[in-house]
Short mmCIF file of C-alpha atoms and ligand atoms in Angstrom, two decimals:
data_model
loop_
_atom_site.label_atom_id
_atom_site.label_comp_id
_atom_site.label_asym_id
_atom_site.label_seq_id
_atom_site.Cartn_x
_atom_site.Cartn_y
_atom_site.Cartn_z
CA MET G 1 0.00 0.00 0.00
CA ARG G 2 1.42 3.36 -0.99
CA GLY G 3 0.86 6.71 0.58
CA LYS G 4 -0.95 7.64 3.75
CA PHE G 5 -3.24 10.35 2.37
CA LEU G 6 -6.20 10.76 0.03
CA LEU G 7 -6.47 13.96 -1.99
CA ALA G 8 -9.87 15.30 -3.03
CA ILE G 9 -10.47 18.19 -5.42
CA ASP G 10 -13.82 20.00 -5.08
CA GLN G 11 -14.24 22.28 -8.07
CA GLY G 12 -17.32 24.41 -7.25
CA THR G 13 -19.17 27.23 -8.96
CA SER G 14 -17.44 30.07 -7.14
CA SER G 15 -14.33 28.42 -5.67
CA SER G 16 -12.06 25.42 -5.87
CA ARG G 17 -10.85 23.46 -2.89
CA THR G 18 -8.41 20.66 -2.29
CA VAL G 19 -8.61 18.66 0.92
CA ILE G 20 -6.09 16.08 2.08
CA TYR G 21 -7.40 13.30 4.31
CA ASP G 22 -5.76 10.46 6.13
CA HIS G 23 -7.18 6.99 5.45
CA ASP G 24 -9.60 7.34 8.39
CA ALA G 25 -11.20 10.38 6.75
CA ASN G 26 -9.64 12.93 9.12
CA VAL G 27 -8.79 16.24 7.44
CA VAL G 28 -5.01 16.78 7.37
CA ALA G 29 -4.93 20.02 5.36
CA SER G 30 -6.98 22.03 2.91
CA ASP G 31 -6.72 25.05 0.67
CA GLN G 32 -9.40 27.05 -1.11
CA GLN G 33 -9.52 29.89 -3.63
CA GLU G 34 -12.23 31.79 -5.47
CA PHE G 35 -12.05 32.42 -9.20
CA PRO G 36 -13.70 35.00 -11.50
CA GLN G 37 -17.28 34.77 -12.76
CA ILE G 38 -17.90 36.10 -16.27
CA TYR G 39 -21.27 37.65 -17.18
CA PRO G 40 -21.04 38.59 -20.90
CA GLN G 41 -24.72 39.60 -21.08
CA PRO G 42 -27.89 39.17 -19.00
CA GLY G 43 -28.65 35.50 -18.45
CA TRP G 44 -25.20 34.34 -19.60
CA VAL G 45 -22.64 32.94 -17.12
CA GLU G 46 -19.19 31.71 -18.13
CA HIS G 47 -15.95 30.53 -16.49
CA ASP G 48 -12.53 30.64 -18.09
CA PRO G 49 -11.36 26.98 -18.02
CA GLU G 50 -7.76 28.18 -17.77
CA GLU G 51 -8.65 30.15 -14.61
CA ILE G 52 -10.34 27.04 -13.19
CA TRP G 53 -7.28 24.96 -13.98
CA LYS G 54 -4.97 27.53 -12.40
CA CYS G 55 -7.16 27.77 -9.32
CA VAL G 56 -7.25 23.95 -8.95
CA THR G 57 -3.49 23.62 -9.36
CA ASP G 58 -2.89 26.45 -6.85
CA VAL G 59 -5.09 24.94 -4.13
CA THR G 60 -3.73 21.46 -4.77
CA ARG G 61 -0.18 22.70 -4.36
CA GLY G 62 -1.30 24.70 -1.32
CA ALA G 63 -2.97 21.76 0.40
CA MET G 64 -0.01 19.47 -0.30
CA GLN G 65 2.38 22.04 1.11
CA LYS G 66 0.29 22.53 4.26
CA ALA G 67 0.16 18.75 4.74
CA GLY G 68 3.89 18.46 4.04
CA ALA G 69 2.92 15.82 1.48
CA ALA G 70 4.79 14.68 -1.62
CA ALA G 71 3.16 12.72 -4.46
CA ALA G 72 4.40 9.46 -2.94
CA ASP G 73 2.39 10.20 0.22
CA VAL G 74 -0.91 10.29 -1.69
CA SER G 75 -2.65 6.98 -2.40
CA ALA G 76 -5.25 8.33 -4.79
CA ILE G 77 -7.08 11.41 -6.06
CA GLY G 78 -10.85 11.97 -6.09
CA ILE G 79 -12.67 14.72 -7.98
CA THR G 80 -16.06 16.29 -7.33
CA ASN G 81 -17.37 19.21 -9.31
CA GLN G 82 -20.02 21.77 -10.18
CA ARG G 83 -22.24 19.75 -12.50
CA GLU G 84 -23.50 20.46 -16.03
CA THR G 85 -20.95 23.22 -16.76
CA THR G 86 -19.71 22.57 -20.29
CA VAL G 87 -16.24 22.76 -21.87
CA ILE G 88 -15.07 21.86 -25.38
CA TRP G 89 -11.34 21.73 -26.03
CA ASP G 90 -8.85 20.74 -28.72
CA ARG G 91 -7.55 17.20 -28.33
CA GLU G 92 -4.15 18.17 -29.71
CA SER G 93 -3.37 21.41 -27.88
CA GLY G 94 -5.69 20.92 -24.87
CA LYS G 95 -6.90 24.50 -25.44
CA PRO G 96 -10.60 25.28 -24.86
CA VAL G 97 -12.41 26.58 -27.96
CA TYR G 98 -14.53 28.94 -25.83
CA ASN G 99 -15.20 29.70 -22.18
CA ALA G 100 -17.00 27.10 -20.07
CA ILE G 101 -20.76 27.67 -20.20
CA VAL G 102 -21.92 27.46 -16.57
CA TRP G 103 -24.98 25.53 -15.37
CA GLN G 104 -26.73 28.81 -14.46
CA ASP G 105 -26.45 30.11 -18.05
CA ARG G 106 -29.85 30.55 -19.77
CA ARG G 107 -28.69 31.34 -23.34
CA THR G 108 -30.32 28.22 -24.76
CA ALA G 109 -33.79 28.97 -23.32
CA ASP G 110 -35.34 29.66 -26.75
CA TYR G 111 -33.65 26.59 -28.24
CA CYS G 112 -35.12 24.46 -25.44
CA GLN G 113 -38.56 26.00 -25.90
CA ALA G 114 -38.46 25.26 -29.65
CA LYS G 115 -37.62 21.60 -28.93
CA LYS G 116 -40.43 21.46 -26.38
CA ASP G 117 -42.83 22.92 -28.93
CA ASP G 118 -41.78 20.06 -31.22
CA GLY G 119 -42.96 17.66 -28.51
CA LEU G 120 -39.47 16.46 -27.60
CA GLU G 121 -39.50 16.91 -23.82
CA LYS G 122 -41.28 13.62 -23.16
CA PRO G 123 -38.76 11.36 -24.98
CA VAL G 124 -35.87 13.34 -23.49
CA THR G 125 -37.25 12.92 -19.96
CA GLU G 126 -37.93 9.22 -20.50
CA LYS G 127 -34.33 8.57 -21.49
CA THR G 128 -32.46 11.04 -19.26
CA GLY G 129 -34.75 11.67 -16.26
CA LEU G 130 -34.15 15.40 -16.82
CA LYS G 131 -36.17 18.30 -18.15
CA LEU G 132 -35.52 20.01 -21.47
CA ASP G 133 -33.95 22.99 -19.74
CA PRO G 134 -30.86 25.16 -20.40
CA TYR G 135 -29.54 24.05 -16.97
CA PHE G 136 -28.15 20.79 -18.46
CA SER G 137 -25.10 20.42 -20.73
CA GLY G 138 -26.63 19.13 -23.99
CA THR G 139 -28.03 22.36 -25.37
CA LYS G 140 -24.89 24.21 -24.27
CA VAL G 141 -22.82 21.80 -26.41
CA ALA G 142 -25.21 22.42 -29.32
CA TRP G 143 -24.78 26.18 -28.85
CA LEU G 144 -20.97 25.91 -29.00
CA LEU G 145 -21.17 23.80 -32.17
CA ASP G 146 -23.56 26.26 -33.81
CA ASN G 147 -22.08 29.56 -32.68
CA VAL G 148 -18.31 29.32 -32.35
CA ASP G 149 -16.43 29.62 -35.63
CA GLY G 150 -15.09 26.36 -37.01
CA VAL G 151 -16.13 24.29 -33.99
CA ARG G 152 -18.63 22.07 -35.78
CA ALA G 153 -16.17 21.18 -38.56
CA ARG G 154 -13.38 20.45 -36.08
CA ALA G 155 -15.78 18.38 -33.95
CA GLU G 156 -16.90 16.35 -36.96
CA ALA G 157 -13.25 15.74 -37.84
CA GLY G 158 -12.77 14.23 -34.35
CA LYS G 159 -10.36 16.96 -33.27
CA LEU G 160 -12.33 18.22 -30.26
CA ALA G 161 -13.40 16.83 -26.89
CA PHE G 162 -16.42 17.75 -24.73
CA GLY G 163 -16.51 17.35 -20.99
CA THR G 164 -18.02 18.60 -17.78
CA ILE G 165 -15.51 20.12 -15.35
CA ASP G 166 -14.46 16.77 -13.83
CA CYS G 167 -13.61 15.50 -17.30
CA PHE G 168 -11.67 18.63 -18.26
CA LEU G 169 -9.67 18.48 -15.01
CA LEU G 170 -8.96 14.77 -15.54
CA TRP G 171 -7.71 15.49 -19.06
CA ARG G 172 -5.35 18.17 -17.71
CA LEU G 173 -4.22 16.12 -14.70
CA THR G 174 -3.35 13.16 -16.92
CA GLY G 175 -1.57 15.27 -19.52
CA GLY G 176 -4.28 14.65 -22.16
CA ARG G 177 -4.10 10.88 -21.88
CA VAL G 178 -7.58 10.21 -20.47
CA HIS G 179 -10.91 11.51 -21.78
CA ALA G 180 -13.43 10.09 -19.31
CA THR G 181 -16.19 11.09 -16.92
CA ASP G 182 -18.33 9.24 -14.39
CA ALA G 183 -21.97 8.16 -14.69
CA THR G 184 -23.28 10.85 -12.30
CA ASN G 185 -21.81 13.67 -14.36
CA ALA G 186 -22.86 11.98 -17.62
CA SER G 187 -26.41 11.75 -16.29
CA ARG G 188 -26.65 15.57 -16.23
CA THR G 189 -25.86 16.17 -19.91
CA LEU G 190 -29.21 15.37 -21.61
CA LEU G 191 -27.19 13.05 -23.88
CA PHE G 192 -26.87 10.02 -21.60
CA ASN G 193 -29.54 7.34 -21.34
CA ILE G 194 -29.74 6.54 -17.63
CA HIS G 195 -31.41 3.16 -18.31
CA THR G 196 -28.85 1.80 -20.80
CA GLN G 197 -25.95 3.72 -19.16
CA ASP G 198 -24.68 4.81 -22.55
CA TRP G 199 -24.68 7.92 -24.72
CA ASP G 200 -27.91 7.84 -26.72
CA ASP G 201 -27.74 8.12 -30.52
CA GLU G 202 -31.28 9.47 -30.80
CA LEU G 203 -30.51 12.25 -28.32
CA LEU G 204 -27.21 13.00 -30.05
CA SER G 205 -28.96 13.40 -33.38
CA MET G 206 -31.76 15.47 -31.79
CA PHE G 207 -29.15 17.99 -30.61
CA GLY G 208 -26.82 17.54 -33.62
CA ILE G 209 -23.84 16.38 -31.53
CA PRO G 210 -21.16 14.04 -33.00
CA ARG G 211 -20.40 11.05 -30.79
CA SER G 212 -16.66 11.57 -31.27
CA LEU G 213 -16.85 14.56 -28.89
CA LEU G 214 -17.92 12.45 -25.94
CA PRO G 215 -15.86 10.98 -23.10
CA ASP G 216 -15.79 7.39 -21.93
CA VAL G 217 -18.22 6.90 -19.01
CA ARG G 218 -16.94 4.98 -15.97
CA ASP G 219 -18.10 4.05 -12.47
CA CYS G 220 -17.69 6.63 -9.70
CA ALA G 221 -14.92 4.47 -8.24
CA ALA G 222 -12.76 3.45 -11.22
CA ASP G 223 -9.29 3.69 -12.67
CA TYR G 224 -9.11 7.08 -14.31
CA GLY G 225 -5.43 7.03 -15.18
CA ILE G 226 -2.38 8.60 -13.59
CA ALA G 227 -2.23 12.28 -12.67
CA SER G 228 1.23 13.55 -13.40
CA ALA G 229 0.57 17.30 -13.66
CA ASP G 230 3.14 19.64 -12.09
CA CYS G 231 0.86 20.49 -9.17
CA ILE G 232 0.93 16.86 -8.02
CA GLY G 233 4.70 16.64 -8.27
CA GLY G 234 4.77 12.97 -9.29
CA ASP G 235 2.46 10.15 -10.38
CA VAL G 236 -0.76 9.54 -8.44
CA PRO G 237 -3.76 7.55 -9.71
CA VAL G 238 -7.13 9.26 -10.09
CA CYS G 239 -9.62 6.77 -8.67
CA GLY G 240 -12.91 8.54 -7.99
CA ILE G 241 -15.26 11.04 -9.65
CA ALA G 242 -18.78 12.18 -8.74
CA GLY G 243 -20.84 15.33 -9.33
CA ASP G 244 -21.12 17.52 -6.23
CA GLN G 245 -24.65 16.59 -5.06
CA GLN G 246 -24.06 12.88 -5.63
CA SER G 247 -20.71 13.09 -3.87
CA ALA G 248 -22.53 14.66 -0.90
CA LEU G 249 -24.98 11.72 -0.87
CA ILE G 250 -21.96 9.39 -0.69
CA GLY G 251 -20.26 11.57 1.97
CA GLN G 252 -23.47 11.33 4.01
CA ALA G 253 -23.27 7.52 3.66
CA GLY G 254 -26.58 7.54 1.80
CA PHE G 255 -26.16 4.02 0.45
CA GLU G 256 -29.58 2.54 1.30
CA PRO G 257 -32.79 3.16 -0.64
CA GLY G 258 -34.79 5.90 1.07
CA MET G 259 -31.75 7.66 2.50
CA THR G 260 -32.03 11.37 1.78
CA LYS G 261 -29.64 14.26 2.12
CA SER G 262 -30.35 17.94 1.86
CA THR G 263 -27.54 20.43 1.30
CA TYR G 264 -27.98 24.07 2.38
CA GLY G 265 -25.41 26.31 0.75
CA THR G 266 -26.24 29.11 -1.68
CA GLY G 267 -29.18 26.99 -2.85
CA CYS G 268 -30.74 23.81 -1.48
CA PHE G 269 -30.40 20.39 -3.10
CA VAL G 270 -32.36 17.39 -1.87
CA VAL G 271 -31.24 14.00 -3.19
CA ALA G 272 -32.98 10.73 -2.24
CA ASN G 273 -31.54 7.28 -2.94
CA THR G 274 -34.15 5.18 -4.81
CA GLY G 275 -32.01 2.03 -5.11
CA ASN G 276 -31.92 0.23 -8.44
CA THR G 277 -35.22 1.80 -9.55
CA ALA G 278 -35.13 4.87 -11.78
CA LEU G 279 -38.29 6.32 -10.26
CA PRO G 280 -39.95 8.62 -12.79
CA SER G 281 -41.23 11.85 -11.27
CA HIS G 282 -44.77 13.09 -11.84
CA ASN G 283 -44.01 16.14 -9.76
CA GLN G 284 -41.30 17.92 -11.71
CA LEU G 285 -38.35 16.40 -9.88
CA LEU G 286 -35.34 14.93 -11.67
CA THR G 287 -34.47 11.25 -11.92
CA THR G 288 -30.73 10.88 -11.95
CA VAL G 289 -27.80 8.55 -11.30
CA GLY G 290 -27.06 8.70 -7.57
CA MET G 291 -23.89 6.61 -7.88
CA ARG G 292 -22.47 3.77 -9.95
CA ILE G 293 -20.18 1.42 -8.07
CA GLY G 294 -18.90 -1.92 -9.34
CA GLY G 295 -21.10 -1.55 -12.44
CA GLU G 296 -24.23 -1.30 -10.30
CA VAL G 297 -26.37 1.80 -10.74
CA THR G 298 -28.08 3.44 -7.78
CA TYR G 299 -30.68 5.96 -8.91
CA ALA G 300 -31.85 9.07 -7.09
CA LEU G 301 -34.65 11.60 -7.12
CA GLU G 302 -33.44 15.17 -6.93
CA GLY G 303 -35.10 18.49 -6.26
CA SER G 304 -33.44 21.86 -5.96
CA VAL G 305 -34.36 25.36 -4.91
CA PHE G 306 -32.25 28.26 -6.09
CA VAL G 307 -32.28 30.41 -2.95
CA ALA G 308 -31.44 29.05 0.50
CA GLY G 309 -28.37 30.48 2.28
CA SER G 310 -28.27 33.27 -0.28
CA ALA G 311 -31.52 34.60 1.25
CA MET G 312 -29.42 35.35 4.37
CA GLN G 313 -26.95 37.22 2.19
CA TRP G 314 -29.87 39.22 0.77
CA LEU G 315 -30.94 40.18 4.31
CA ARG G 316 -27.36 41.16 5.05
CA ASP G 317 -26.27 42.89 1.82
CA GLU G 318 -29.45 44.31 0.27
CA LEU G 319 -31.94 44.86 3.11
CA ARG G 320 -29.04 45.33 5.56
CA ILE G 321 -31.11 44.18 8.51
CA ILE G 322 -28.57 41.65 9.79
CA ASP G 323 -24.79 41.95 10.08
CA SER G 324 -24.02 38.33 9.38
CA ALA G 325 -25.86 35.15 8.35
CA PRO G 326 -25.37 33.49 11.78
CA GLU G 327 -27.10 36.46 13.46
CA SER G 328 -30.37 35.19 11.96
CA GLU G 329 -30.38 32.42 14.54
CA ALA G 330 -30.44 34.68 17.62
CA ILE G 331 -33.12 36.85 16.01
CA ALA G 332 -35.41 33.91 15.18
CA ARG G 333 -34.92 32.41 18.63
CA ARG G 334 -35.89 35.69 20.29
CA ASN G 335 -38.79 36.29 17.93
CA GLY G 336 -40.27 32.80 17.71
CA VAL G 337 -42.10 31.27 14.76
CA VAL G 338 -43.90 33.85 12.61
CA GLU G 339 -47.38 32.83 11.50
CA ASP G 340 -48.58 35.82 9.52
CA VAL G 341 -45.60 37.09 7.51
CA TYR G 342 -44.27 35.07 4.55
CA VAL G 343 -41.16 35.74 2.50
CA VAL G 344 -41.04 33.99 -0.88
CA PRO G 345 -37.42 34.30 -2.04
CA ALA G 346 -38.16 33.66 -5.73
CA PHE G 347 -35.36 36.04 -6.76
CA ALA G 348 -34.46 33.89 -9.77
CA GLY G 349 -37.84 32.31 -10.34
CA LEU G 350 -39.06 29.20 -8.55
CA GLY G 351 -37.22 25.88 -8.95
CA ALA G 352 -38.68 22.45 -8.21
CA PRO G 353 -41.48 21.55 -8.01
CA TYR G 354 -42.85 24.73 -9.67
CA TRP G 355 -40.27 25.53 -12.37
CA ASP G 356 -41.60 29.02 -12.86
CA PRO G 357 -38.67 31.07 -14.19
CA ASP G 358 -40.68 34.30 -14.31
CA ALA G 359 -41.90 34.31 -10.69
CA ARG G 360 -40.28 36.95 -8.49
CA GLY G 361 -39.86 37.35 -4.74
CA ALA G 362 -42.36 38.88 -2.32
CA ILE G 363 -42.95 39.67 1.34
CA LEU G 364 -46.59 39.06 2.22
CA GLY G 365 -48.81 39.57 5.25
CA LEU G 366 -47.17 42.69 6.68
CA THR G 367 -49.09 44.65 9.31
CA ARG G 368 -48.22 47.90 11.11
CA GLY G 369 -46.62 45.83 13.86
CA SER G 370 -44.38 43.72 11.59
CA GLY G 371 -40.72 44.39 12.11
CA ARG G 372 -37.23 43.41 11.15
CA ASP G 373 -37.23 40.32 13.34
CA ASP G 374 -40.37 39.01 11.64
CA ILE G 375 -38.84 39.41 8.21
CA VAL G 376 -35.58 37.72 9.22
CA THR G 377 -37.46 34.83 10.84
CA ALA G 378 -39.86 34.50 7.92
CA THR G 379 -36.88 34.33 5.54
CA LEU G 380 -35.35 31.46 7.51
CA GLN G 381 -38.77 29.78 7.56
CA SER G 382 -39.03 30.12 3.77
CA VAL G 383 -36.05 27.80 3.30
CA ALA G 384 -37.81 25.13 5.36
CA PHE G 385 -41.09 25.64 3.46
CA GLN G 386 -39.28 25.23 0.15
CA THR G 387 -37.73 22.00 1.43
CA SER G 388 -41.19 20.85 2.46
CA ASP G 389 -42.41 21.40 -1.12
CA LEU G 390 -39.58 19.18 -2.40
CA ILE G 391 -40.13 16.46 0.19
CA ASN G 392 -43.88 16.44 -0.50
CA ALA G 393 -43.22 16.14 -4.23
CA MET G 394 -40.91 13.19 -3.49
CA GLY G 395 -43.60 11.68 -1.27
CA ASP G 396 -46.14 11.95 -4.10
CA ASP G 397 -43.63 10.17 -6.35
CA GLY G 398 -43.46 7.33 -3.82
CA MET G 399 -40.34 8.23 -1.86
CA ARG G 400 -40.96 9.62 1.62
CA PRO G 401 -37.81 9.67 3.76
CA SER G 402 -38.02 8.70 7.41
CA VAL G 403 -35.08 10.93 8.30
CA ILE G 404 -33.15 13.65 6.49
CA ARG G 405 -29.39 14.18 6.72
CA VAL G 406 -28.36 17.79 6.24
CA ASP G 407 -25.11 19.54 5.36
CA GLY G 408 -23.80 22.86 4.00
CA GLY G 409 -23.06 26.24 5.60
CA MET G 410 -26.59 26.98 6.78
CA VAL G 411 -26.90 23.91 8.99
CA ALA G 412 -24.86 25.63 11.69
CA ASN G 413 -28.21 27.27 12.50
CA ASP G 414 -29.94 25.10 15.14
CA TRP G 415 -33.12 27.16 15.13
CA PHE G 416 -33.47 26.63 11.39
CA LEU G 417 -32.96 22.87 11.70
CA GLN G 418 -35.56 22.57 14.49
CA PHE G 419 -38.08 24.53 12.40
CA LEU G 420 -37.20 22.33 9.41
CA ALA G 421 -37.89 19.15 11.39
CA ASP G 422 -41.17 20.69 12.63
CA VAL G 423 -42.36 21.67 9.18
CA LEU G 424 -41.32 18.38 7.56
CA ASP G 425 -42.64 16.38 10.51
CA THR G 426 -39.47 14.30 10.02
CA PRO G 427 -36.29 14.03 12.11
CA VAL G 428 -33.33 16.01 10.77
CA GLU G 429 -29.81 14.73 11.43
CA ARG G 430 -26.67 16.84 11.30
CA PRO G 431 -23.34 14.98 11.02
CA ASP G 432 -20.14 15.99 12.79
CA ASN G 433 -18.57 16.52 9.41
CA VAL G 434 -20.78 18.81 7.33
CA GLU G 435 -18.28 18.81 4.43
CA SER G 436 -19.95 15.80 2.84
CA THR G 437 -19.22 16.69 -0.79
CA VAL G 438 -15.45 16.61 -0.70
CA LEU G 439 -15.43 13.66 1.71
CA GLY G 440 -17.49 11.62 -0.79
CA ALA G 441 -14.88 12.14 -3.52
CA ALA G 442 -11.99 11.25 -1.21
CA TYR G 443 -13.71 8.08 -0.12
CA LEU G 444 -14.52 6.94 -3.66
CA ALA G 445 -10.84 7.31 -4.49
CA GLY G 446 -9.75 5.48 -1.34
CA PHE G 447 -12.13 2.62 -2.04
CA GLN G 448 -10.91 2.15 -5.61
CA ALA G 449 -7.28 2.40 -4.51
CA GLY G 450 -7.87 -0.32 -1.94
CA VAL G 451 -6.92 1.73 1.13
CA VAL G 452 -10.54 1.73 2.32
CA ASP G 453 -12.01 -1.77 2.26
CA SER G 454 -15.66 -0.81 1.84
CA LEU G 455 -17.61 2.33 1.01
CA GLY G 456 -19.93 1.10 3.73
CA ASN G 457 -17.19 2.12 6.21
CA LEU G 458 -18.44 5.64 5.68
CA GLY G 459 -21.59 4.54 7.46
CA ASP G 460 -19.48 3.63 10.51
CA LEU G 461 -17.44 6.82 10.30
CA TRP G 462 -20.57 8.94 9.92
CA GLN G 463 -21.08 10.53 13.33
CA ARG G 464 -24.22 12.32 14.32
CA ASP G 465 -23.61 15.70 15.86
CA ALA G 466 -27.28 16.43 16.57
CA VAL G 467 -30.77 15.23 15.76
CA PHE G 468 -33.74 17.58 15.61
CA GLU G 469 -37.01 15.78 16.35
CA PRO G 470 -40.31 17.23 15.13
CA ALA G 471 -42.16 18.83 18.03
CA MET G 472 -44.76 21.12 16.47
CA ASP G 473 -48.43 20.25 16.80
CA ALA G 474 -50.13 19.25 13.57
CA ALA G 475 -52.65 22.08 13.53
CA ARG G 476 -49.95 24.73 13.70
CA ARG G 477 -47.90 23.01 11.00
CA GLU G 478 -50.90 22.87 8.71
CA ARG G 479 -51.69 26.55 9.30
CA LEU G 480 -48.12 27.49 8.43
CA LEU G 481 -48.06 25.37 5.28
CA GLU G 482 -51.41 26.77 4.16
CA GLY G 483 -50.02 30.27 4.59
CA TRP G 484 -46.94 29.33 2.58
CA ASN G 485 -48.96 27.72 -0.22
CA ASP G 486 -51.08 30.83 -0.41
CA ALA G 487 -47.97 33.05 -0.61
CA VAL G 488 -46.47 30.91 -3.39
CA ARG G 489 -49.75 31.03 -5.30
CA ARG G 490 -49.54 34.80 -5.24
CA VAL G 491 -46.07 35.01 -6.83
CA ARG G 492 -46.53 32.36 -9.50
CA THR G 493 -46.96 33.53 -13.07
CA ASP G 494 -48.08 30.25 -14.56
CA ASP G 495 -51.30 29.60 -12.62
P1 ADP V 1 -21.70 27.32 -0.98
O1 ADP V 1 -20.94 26.03 -0.92
O2 ADP V 1 -22.94 27.28 -1.84
O3 ADP V 1 -20.85 28.52 -1.26
P2 ADP V 1 -21.82 27.05 1.94
O4 ADP V 1 -22.16 25.63 2.14
O5 ADP V 1 -20.45 27.53 2.25
O6 ADP V 1 -22.29 27.56 0.51
O7 ADP V 1 -22.87 27.88 2.84
C1 ADP V 1 -22.86 29.28 2.84
C2 ADP V 1 -24.29 29.82 2.94
O8 ADP V 1 -24.83 29.50 4.23
C3 ADP V 1 -24.33 31.31 2.79
O9 ADP V 1 -25.31 31.64 1.81
C4 ADP V 1 -24.72 31.83 4.16
O10 ADP V 1 -25.63 32.92 4.04
C5 ADP V 1 -25.40 30.65 4.82
N1 ADP V 1 -25.13 30.58 6.27
C6 ADP V 1 -23.93 30.40 6.88
N2 ADP V 1 -24.08 30.34 8.23
C7 ADP V 1 -25.41 30.48 8.48
C8 ADP V 1 -26.21 30.51 9.67
N3 ADP V 1 -25.67 30.35 10.89
N4 ADP V 1 -27.55 30.69 9.53
C9 ADP V 1 -28.11 30.82 8.31
N5 ADP V 1 -27.41 30.80 7.17
C10 ADP V 1 -26.09 30.63 7.24
#
C-alpha cells in the first residue's frame, strides 16, 4: 500500500478546494480559492477553463504544502465538481475553444422552448430523467457547435473533446491521456440514457452532436489514469469522480434506498436514494444517477431550490437588517415562529417543483406591527417551506424519507434545523462533518485504490452531531403550510 493520504479536489461554482485526508477520513490540510465569474450579457454565465485549472493547481499545491505531502504520500485522487458546466477543447493542444458555459447560463432557453414545442420533452425525460432545460449540458454543447467559428467542422473531424468540469480536469491532470467522466456527471448532460448507461444516438442526433466529442463513461470508483501534472509533483492515480450533489450523498453515507440528504449552501439540493429503480417523477423532480459502483447503478430523485443560504446574504447585503448570516439564529430564537408574515425568495424564479422562471420574490402579510425580526425569521422559515415542497413532491412520487441528513453552511443554525424538522414532521440529522461533498470524492478514491475496504465504512465513520425531532403540533404546521402555499400562489406567473 502506498501513501498515507487521500487527496480530493472539489471544483465548485465560485471556488475550488483541495482537501487532504488520512485513510480514516480525518482532514489533514486544505486550501481554497475563489475564481472570477464572467457575465457577458444578461442570463449568460461563463468561467474561463484556464482560470479554473490555475485555481485547482494552486489549491492542490497549497494543500499538499500545508500537509507536508509529496506525491508518494498520496494513495489516490478523487474529484467532485459543479455539475453540467460545459467545456469543449482541442484534443491536440488541450486549449478550450470557448469559455466554459456554466450551469446557471440561460442562453439556450429559446432553443429548449423550440424543442419542447416540437414535442421532444417527453422522450428526453424518459431517457435522461431530466427536463428540457438550459440548466443541463446538452443544449450548451449544441450552442458551442452552432455559434463558435469552425467548432462544428473540427468536432466532426474528431479533433475536439467535450466534458463537464471533472472531465476537463482529468484530461489536464493526466496530460491529455484520459478523456473520461463518471456516470453521475454523464447523467446531467441530456445526452446520456440513464437506463442503458450509454450515450444515446437518438438524443445525439436530436441535438446535432457528433459522438466523437464524448468521453468514456466509468463508475464513480474506477481507474481514471495517472495524474502527473506539475501540481501533483509525481504520479498519483485518479480513482474517484462524482458530481457535487451525488458526492454529498456518498459523503453522508446515503447508500440505502430511502436515505435522503439535503444540502444548504447558496441553494438547497435534496437528493434521495431510490435504489436500483429509476423512479420517474410526476411532480417535476429529476431522476438521476445517484452513484455507480462496481457496475451497479443506484438511482436518485433530486429536487433543488435556487435560494437558500443566499436569502441570508440578501438580508445582510441588500436589506441590511442583519450583520451576518449566523445572526439570523439569535433573532429567530428571540422572535419565535412567525405565522402571519411570509417571504417567498423567488429572486431567480421558482425551482422544483414549480419551475416558474418568471416568478419573483415577495414579502406578504405585513401589518403595522411587523418588524425586522419578523422578516428575518420569515426568511429562515421560507427555506424550510421550500424543502417541504420538495419532500412532499418526493412523497407523491413514492419516496418519503423517514429521516433527512443535512449539510452545508446553513446547517450551523440550530433554530433553522428545528423549524425544518417541525415543518417536515421528520427528524433532521446533522453529522459531525458537514463537508460531505469533498469527503465523498476522497472516499470513492480510497475505495478504488484499496486503502478503504468498503464504502460502507463511511456509514461507521458517519457521526451524528445532533438530531432535531419534530415537536410542532399538527394544527400549527398545517396553518403554516397553508399560509406558505397561499404566498407561493400569489407570486406564481403560470397559474
Ligand atoms: P456554498 O458552498 O454554496 O458557497 P456554503 O455551504 O459555504 O455555501 O454555505 C454558505 C451559505 O450558508 C451562505 O449563503 C450563508 O448565508 C449561509 N449561512 C452560513 N451560516 C449560516 C447561519 N448560521 N444561519 C443561516 N445561514 C447561514
